[in-house]
Structures are given as C-alpha cells and as structure tokens.
CSV table of C-alpha atoms in Angstrom, one decimal:
chain,number,residue,atom,x,y,z
R,16,UNK,CA,-78.9,92.4,-105.7
R,17,UNK,CA,-80.1,88.9,-105.0
R,18,UNK,CA,-83.7,88.6,-106.0
R,19,UNK,CA,-86.5,86.7,-107.6
R,20,UNK,CA,-88.2,88.7,-110.4
R,21,UNK,CA,-91.7,88.0,-111.5
R,22,UNK,CA,-93.5,89.6,-114.4
R,23,UNK,CA,-96.0,91.0,-114.9
R,24,UNK,CA,-96.9,92.5,-111.6
R,25,UNK,CA,-100.6,92.8,-112.5
R,26,UNK,CA,-102.5,91.1,-115.3
R,27,UNK,CA,-106.1,91.1,-116.3
R,28,UNK,CA,-107.1,88.6,-118.9
R,29,UNK,CA,-110.1,86.8,-120.4
R,30,UNK,CA,-111.2,83.2,-119.9
R,31,UNK,CA,-109.4,80.8,-122.1
R,32,UNK,CA,-106.6,83.1,-123.3
R,33,UNK,CA,-103.3,81.4,-122.6
R,34,UNK,CA,-100.8,83.3,-120.5
R,35,UNK,CA,-97.4,82.9,-118.9
R,36,UNK,CA,-96.1,84.5,-115.7
R,37,UNK,CA,-92.3,84.6,-115.7
R,38,UNK,CA,-90.0,84.0,-112.8
R,39,UNK,CA,-86.3,84.5,-112.8
R,40,UNK,CA,-83.7,84.3,-110.0
R,41,UNK,CA,-80.1,85.4,-110.0
R,42,UNK,CA,-78.8,83.4,-107.0
R,43,UNK,CA,-78.0,80.2,-108.7
R,44,UNK,CA,-80.7,78.5,-106.6
R,45,UNK,CA,-81.5,74.9,-107.4
R,46,UNK,CA,-85.0,74.9,-106.0
R,47,UNK,CA,-87.9,77.0,-107.3
R,48,UNK,CA,-91.6,76.9,-106.5
R,49,UNK,CA,-94.9,78.6,-107.3
R,50,UNK,CA,-97.6,79.5,-104.8
R,51,UNK,CA,-101.0,81.0,-105.0
R,52,UNK,CA,-102.6,83.1,-102.3
R,53,UNK,CA,-106.3,83.3,-101.7
R,54,UNK,CA,-108.2,85.0,-98.8
R,55,UNK,CA,-108.4,82.9,-95.7
R,56,UNK,CA,-106.3,80.0,-97.3
R,57,UNK,CA,-102.9,81.5,-97.0
R,58,UNK,CA,-100.4,80.4,-99.7
R,59,UNK,CA,-100.6,77.0,-101.4
R,60,UNK,CA,-98.0,75.4,-103.5
R,61,UNK,CA,-98.8,74.9,-107.2
R,62,UNK,CA,-95.6,73.3,-108.6
R,63,UNK,CA,-92.0,73.0,-107.6
R,64,UNK,CA,-88.7,72.2,-109.2
R,65,UNK,CA,-85.7,70.6,-107.5
R,66,UNK,CA,-83.4,71.4,-110.5
R,67,UNK,CA,-83.3,71.8,-114.2
R,68,UNK,CA,-85.8,69.5,-116.0
R,69,UNK,CA,-87.1,68.2,-112.6
R,70,UNK,CA,-90.6,69.5,-111.8
R,71,UNK,CA,-93.5,68.1,-109.8
R,72,UNK,CA,-97.0,68.9,-108.6
R,73,UNK,CA,-97.7,70.7,-105.4
R,74,UNK,CA,-101.1,70.8,-103.7
R,75,UNK,CA,-103.1,72.7,-106.3
R,76,UNK,CA,-101.6,71.9,-109.7
R,77,UNK,CA,-104.9,71.7,-111.7
R,78,UNK,CA,-105.0,74.2,-114.6
R,79,UNK,CA,-101.3,75.0,-114.5
R,80,UNK,CA,-98.1,74.0,-116.2
R,81,UNK,CA,-94.5,74.8,-115.5
R,82,UNK,CA,-91.1,74.2,-117.2
R,83,UNK,CA,-87.5,74.4,-116.0
R,84,UNK,CA,-85.3,74.5,-119.0
R,85,UNK,CA,-82.7,76.8,-117.4
R,86,UNK,CA,-81.7,77.0,-113.7
R,87,UNK,CA,-82.7,80.6,-113.4
R,88,UNK,CA,-86.1,80.6,-115.0
R,89,UNK,CA,-89.3,78.9,-113.9
R,90,UNK,CA,-92.4,80.1,-115.8
R,91,UNK,CA,-95.9,79.4,-114.8
R,92,UNK,CA,-98.3,78.7,-117.7
R,93,UNK,CA,-102.0,78.9,-117.7
R,94,UNK,CA,-103.1,77.2,-120.9
R,95,UNK,CA,-106.8,78.1,-120.5
R,96,UNK,CA,-107.3,80.4,-117.6
R,97,UNK,CA,-110.6,80.4,-115.7
R,98,UNK,CA,-112.1,82.8,-113.2
R,99,UNK,CA,-111.2,80.5,-110.3
R,100,UNK,CA,-107.6,81.1,-111.1
R,101,UNK,CA,-107.9,84.7,-110.1
R,102,UNK,CA,-105.4,85.0,-107.4
R,103,UNK,CA,-102.1,86.5,-106.2
R,104,UNK,CA,-99.2,84.4,-107.3
R,105,UNK,CA,-95.7,84.1,-105.8
R,106,UNK,CA,-92.6,82.5,-107.1
R,107,UNK,CA,-90.0,81.4,-104.6
R,108,UNK,CA,-86.5,80.0,-104.7
R,109,UNK,CA,-84.0,78.5,-102.2
R,110,UNK,CA,-80.5,77.3,-102.5
R,111,UNK,CA,-81.5,73.6,-102.5
R,112,UNK,CA,-84.5,71.4,-101.8
R,113,UNK,CA,-84.9,69.9,-98.4
R,114,UNK,CA,-85.9,71.5,-95.1
R,115,UNK,CA,-84.0,74.3,-93.5
R,116,UNK,CA,-83.2,76.6,-96.3
R,117,UNK,CA,-84.4,80.2,-96.5
R,118,UNK,CA,-86.8,81.1,-99.2
R,119,UNK,CA,-86.6,84.2,-101.4
R,120,UNK,CA,-90.0,85.3,-102.8
R,121,UNK,CA,-90.8,87.4,-105.8
R,122,UNK,CA,-92.9,90.5,-105.4
R,123,UNK,CA,-96.1,88.7,-106.6
R,124,UNK,CA,-98.3,88.7,-109.6
R,125,UNK,CA,-101.9,89.7,-109.2
R,126,UNK,CA,-104.0,87.9,-111.8
R,127,UNK,CA,-107.6,88.6,-112.6
R,128,UNK,CA,-109.4,86.3,-115.1
R,129,UNK,CA,-112.8,87.7,-116.3
A,7,UNK,CA,-100.6,65.7,-92.4
A,8,UNK,CA,-99.0,69.1,-91.9
A,9,UNK,CA,-101.3,72.0,-91.0
A,10,UNK,CA,-101.0,75.5,-89.7
A,11,UNK,CA,-103.8,77.4,-88.0
A,12,UNK,CA,-104.0,81.1,-87.4
A,13,UNK,CA,-107.3,81.4,-85.6
A,14,UNK,CA,-107.4,85.2,-85.6
A,15,UNK,CA,-108.4,86.5,-89.0
A,16,UNK,CA,-108.2,90.1,-88.0
A,17,UNK,CA,-106.9,92.1,-85.0
A,18,UNK,CA,-107.4,95.8,-84.6
A,19,UNK,CA,-105.4,97.8,-82.0
A,20,UNK,CA,-104.6,101.4,-81.2
A,21,UNK,CA,-101.0,102.5,-81.7
A,22,UNK,CA,-98.7,101.6,-78.8
A,23,UNK,CA,-100.8,98.6,-77.8
A,24,UNK,CA,-99.2,95.2,-77.8
A,25,UNK,CA,-100.6,92.6,-80.1
A,26,UNK,CA,-100.0,88.8,-80.1
A,27,UNK,CA,-100.7,86.7,-83.1
A,28,UNK,CA,-101.3,83.0,-82.5
A,29,UNK,CA,-100.0,80.2,-84.6
A,30,UNK,CA,-100.7,76.5,-83.9
A,31,UNK,CA,-99.2,73.8,-86.1
A,32,UNK,CA,-99.6,70.1,-86.7
A,33,UNK,CA,-96.8,67.8,-87.9
A,34,UNK,CA,-95.6,64.2,-87.4
A,35,UNK,CA,-92.1,65.2,-88.3
A,36,UNK,CA,-89.5,65.6,-85.6
A,37,UNK,CA,-87.4,67.9,-87.8
A,38,UNK,CA,-89.2,71.0,-89.1
A,39,UNK,CA,-88.9,74.7,-89.4
A,40,UNK,CA,-91.4,77.5,-88.5
A,41,UNK,CA,-91.5,80.8,-90.2
A,42,UNK,CA,-93.3,84.1,-89.9
A,43,UNK,CA,-93.8,86.5,-92.9
A,44,UNK,CA,-95.2,89.9,-93.1
A,45,UNK,CA,-97.3,91.1,-96.1
A,46,UNK,CA,-97.7,94.9,-96.1
A,47,UNK,CA,-100.4,96.5,-98.2
A,48,UNK,CA,-97.9,96.6,-101.2
A,49,UNK,CA,-98.3,92.8,-101.3
A,50,UNK,CA,-94.7,91.4,-101.1
A,51,UNK,CA,-93.8,88.9,-98.5
A,52,UNK,CA,-91.2,90.0,-95.9
A,53,UNK,CA,-89.4,87.3,-94.0
A,54,UNK,CA,-89.4,87.9,-90.3
A,55,UNK,CA,-88.0,84.7,-88.6
A,56,UNK,CA,-87.1,81.1,-89.1
A,57,UNK,CA,-86.9,78.7,-86.1
A,58,UNK,CA,-86.1,75.0,-86.2
A,59,UNK,CA,-87.8,72.3,-84.1
A,60,UNK,CA,-84.7,71.7,-81.9
A,61,UNK,CA,-84.4,75.3,-80.8
A,62,UNK,CA,-87.2,76.3,-78.3
A,63,UNK,CA,-85.5,79.5,-77.2
A,64,UNK,CA,-87.7,82.5,-77.5
A,65,UNK,CA,-86.4,85.3,-79.7
A,66,UNK,CA,-86.6,89.0,-79.5
A,67,UNK,CA,-85.8,91.4,-82.4
A,68,UNK,CA,-86.6,95.0,-81.6
A,69,UNK,CA,-90.3,95.3,-81.0
A,70,UNK,CA,-90.9,91.8,-82.2
A,71,UNK,CA,-90.7,88.6,-80.1
A,72,UNK,CA,-91.6,85.0,-80.7
A,73,UNK,CA,-92.6,82.3,-78.3
A,74,UNK,CA,-92.1,78.7,-79.5
A,75,UNK,CA,-93.6,76.0,-77.4
A,76,UNK,CA,-93.4,72.4,-78.7
A,77,UNK,CA,-95.6,71.1,-75.9
A,78,UNK,CA,-98.5,73.1,-77.3
A,79,UNK,CA,-97.3,73.1,-80.9
A,80,UNK,CA,-97.5,76.9,-81.0
A,81,UNK,CA,-95.2,79.6,-82.3
A,82,UNK,CA,-96.8,82.9,-81.3
A,83,UNK,CA,-95.7,86.3,-82.4
A,84,UNK,CA,-95.9,89.5,-80.3
A,85,UNK,CA,-95.5,93.1,-81.5
A,86,UNK,CA,-94.8,95.4,-78.6
A,87,UNK,CA,-95.8,99.0,-78.7
A,88,UNK,CA,-97.4,98.6,-82.1
A,89,UNK,CA,-97.0,101.3,-84.8
A,90,UNK,CA,-99.1,102.2,-87.9
A,91,UNK,CA,-96.4,100.7,-90.1
A,92,UNK,CA,-97.1,97.3,-88.5
A,93,UNK,CA,-100.4,97.2,-90.3
A,94,UNK,CA,-100.2,94.2,-92.5
A,95,UNK,CA,-101.2,90.6,-93.0
A,96,UNK,CA,-98.9,88.2,-91.1
A,97,UNK,CA,-98.4,84.5,-92.1
A,98,UNK,CA,-97.1,81.7,-90.0
A,99,UNK,CA,-95.7,78.8,-92.1
A,100,UNK,CA,-94.2,75.3,-91.5
A,101,UNK,CA,-91.6,73.4,-93.5
A,102,UNK,CA,-91.1,69.7,-92.7
A,103,UNK,CA,-88.2,67.4,-93.5
A,104,UNK,CA,-90.5,64.7,-94.8
A,105,UNK,CA,-92.8,67.0,-96.9
A,106,UNK,CA,-92.5,66.5,-100.6
A,107,UNK,CA,-91.4,69.4,-102.7
A,108,UNK,CA,-89.8,71.4,-99.9
A,109,UNK,CA,-93.2,72.8,-99.3
A,110,UNK,CA,-94.1,75.7,-97.0
A,111,UNK,CA,-97.5,75.1,-95.4
A,112,UNK,CA,-99.0,78.4,-94.6
A,113,UNK,CA,-101.7,79.4,-92.2
A,114,UNK,CA,-104.6,81.5,-93.4
A,115,UNK,CA,-103.0,84.7,-92.2
A,116,UNK,CA,-103.9,87.4,-89.6
A,117,UNK,CA,-104.6,90.9,-90.7
A,118,UNK,CA,-103.4,93.5,-88.2
A,119,UNK,CA,-104.7,97.0,-88.3
A,120,UNK,CA,-103.0,99.5,-86.1
A,121,UNK,CA,-104.9,102.7,-85.7
A,122,UNK,CA,-103.2,106.0,-84.9
C-alpha cells in the first residue's frame, strides 16, 4: 500500500530534550515536506525537500532541522523543544516538486512539550 | 502573497441539512491548484478534491459538490443532506506554480458538527 508513515503518533516530552519524528514514504517520491497544524492557523510548512540532499526552509522553520539522506526518509528534528512547538505535525510527499501533483500525507504526530 | 481564508470557524447543522463551506483565496499566479481536505476526529487528512485554475467547471461527487468562481476567487464546498459522519474539520488549500517549495497554503479550517 502506498503510504507515508510517521512515527510516533503521539509524543509527550520535556522542554529541551532533543527528539526526532520520523517520516518514510514507499512511493519513490522526490518531494517531501513537513507541516505543523495549529488551531485557527491551518497547516503551515516547516521545511521541504525537492530530492536527496536538497532541503530548504518553509514558512516556520525556527527551532527545527531536517535531513534527506535517502529518498524515502525525511526526519524532523527538534534539537531543543519548547512549549510553543506543541502542535500536530504532518509529513507529506508528492511525486515531484512543482504545482499540480497530488500530495500524500502521513497520519500525523501529536507532540506535546511540557 | 498567497492566502486562503475560511471565514467560518465552526458550523453546526442537524442531520440532512445542507451545509456550505466558504473558501476565498488570493494569488497573483495564473497557474494554481485548489484543494479541499477533510480531517475527521481521528486526525488524519483525507483528500477530497483538486481543481486547477483553468478548469472552472463545478464538480459533484455523491453528496459533495464544489463551486469554483475565479471572478470572486472562491472555491466553495457544499455537503448535501449532511450525515453525522461528515462531522470533521475541513481545510481549503492553494498551491501556486510560483510558490517556493511546492507549498500548500491552507486556510484556518472550518469545523462542521452534524447533530443527529
């Protein structure tokens, strides 16, 4: 089954403790992206990757890091999480960058930072 | 700059009523795509429709219909004869040819509550 898999689904952590949210897709998609969802704001793009070793900032990149060492994986790293990073996170992929492609979203990761 | 506005934050209806969700967008691009997603209480995003800027035909899929009007920059979504299973948050989103990062710009979402 074609899918984007995020782990974990739920995570509660403490301020300052480094964490990684994994994202993996099995569709050989070139493009991957991370979004965060906050009430009233919809989803906002954090980082994106057009292909292996090619990543760039989205609209809200502060406090996050990403890497794209393999085509299928695009982990989101929070080096020192803070309470304002409490949010619902989604990973997405599409066949290629550029407009017009369908996106496949992961099931989401609900992160709470206390 | 691209922007999507969903003015209705929450709509409550009784089952079998029709409900229309408004979506107004701003873009300078001539080539763009509009999307609707459903987010049920379980939290995942369910794709409903994608429409490109050159296709203004309205679309119907079962109880769902969409009205795209470039003249008013709107892409409204109607659920006919609503059911309890339609209770969810619905997002409208915009993807532009010129936007960096293949970004989807989302509206704030409209929560629909269908009461039995």
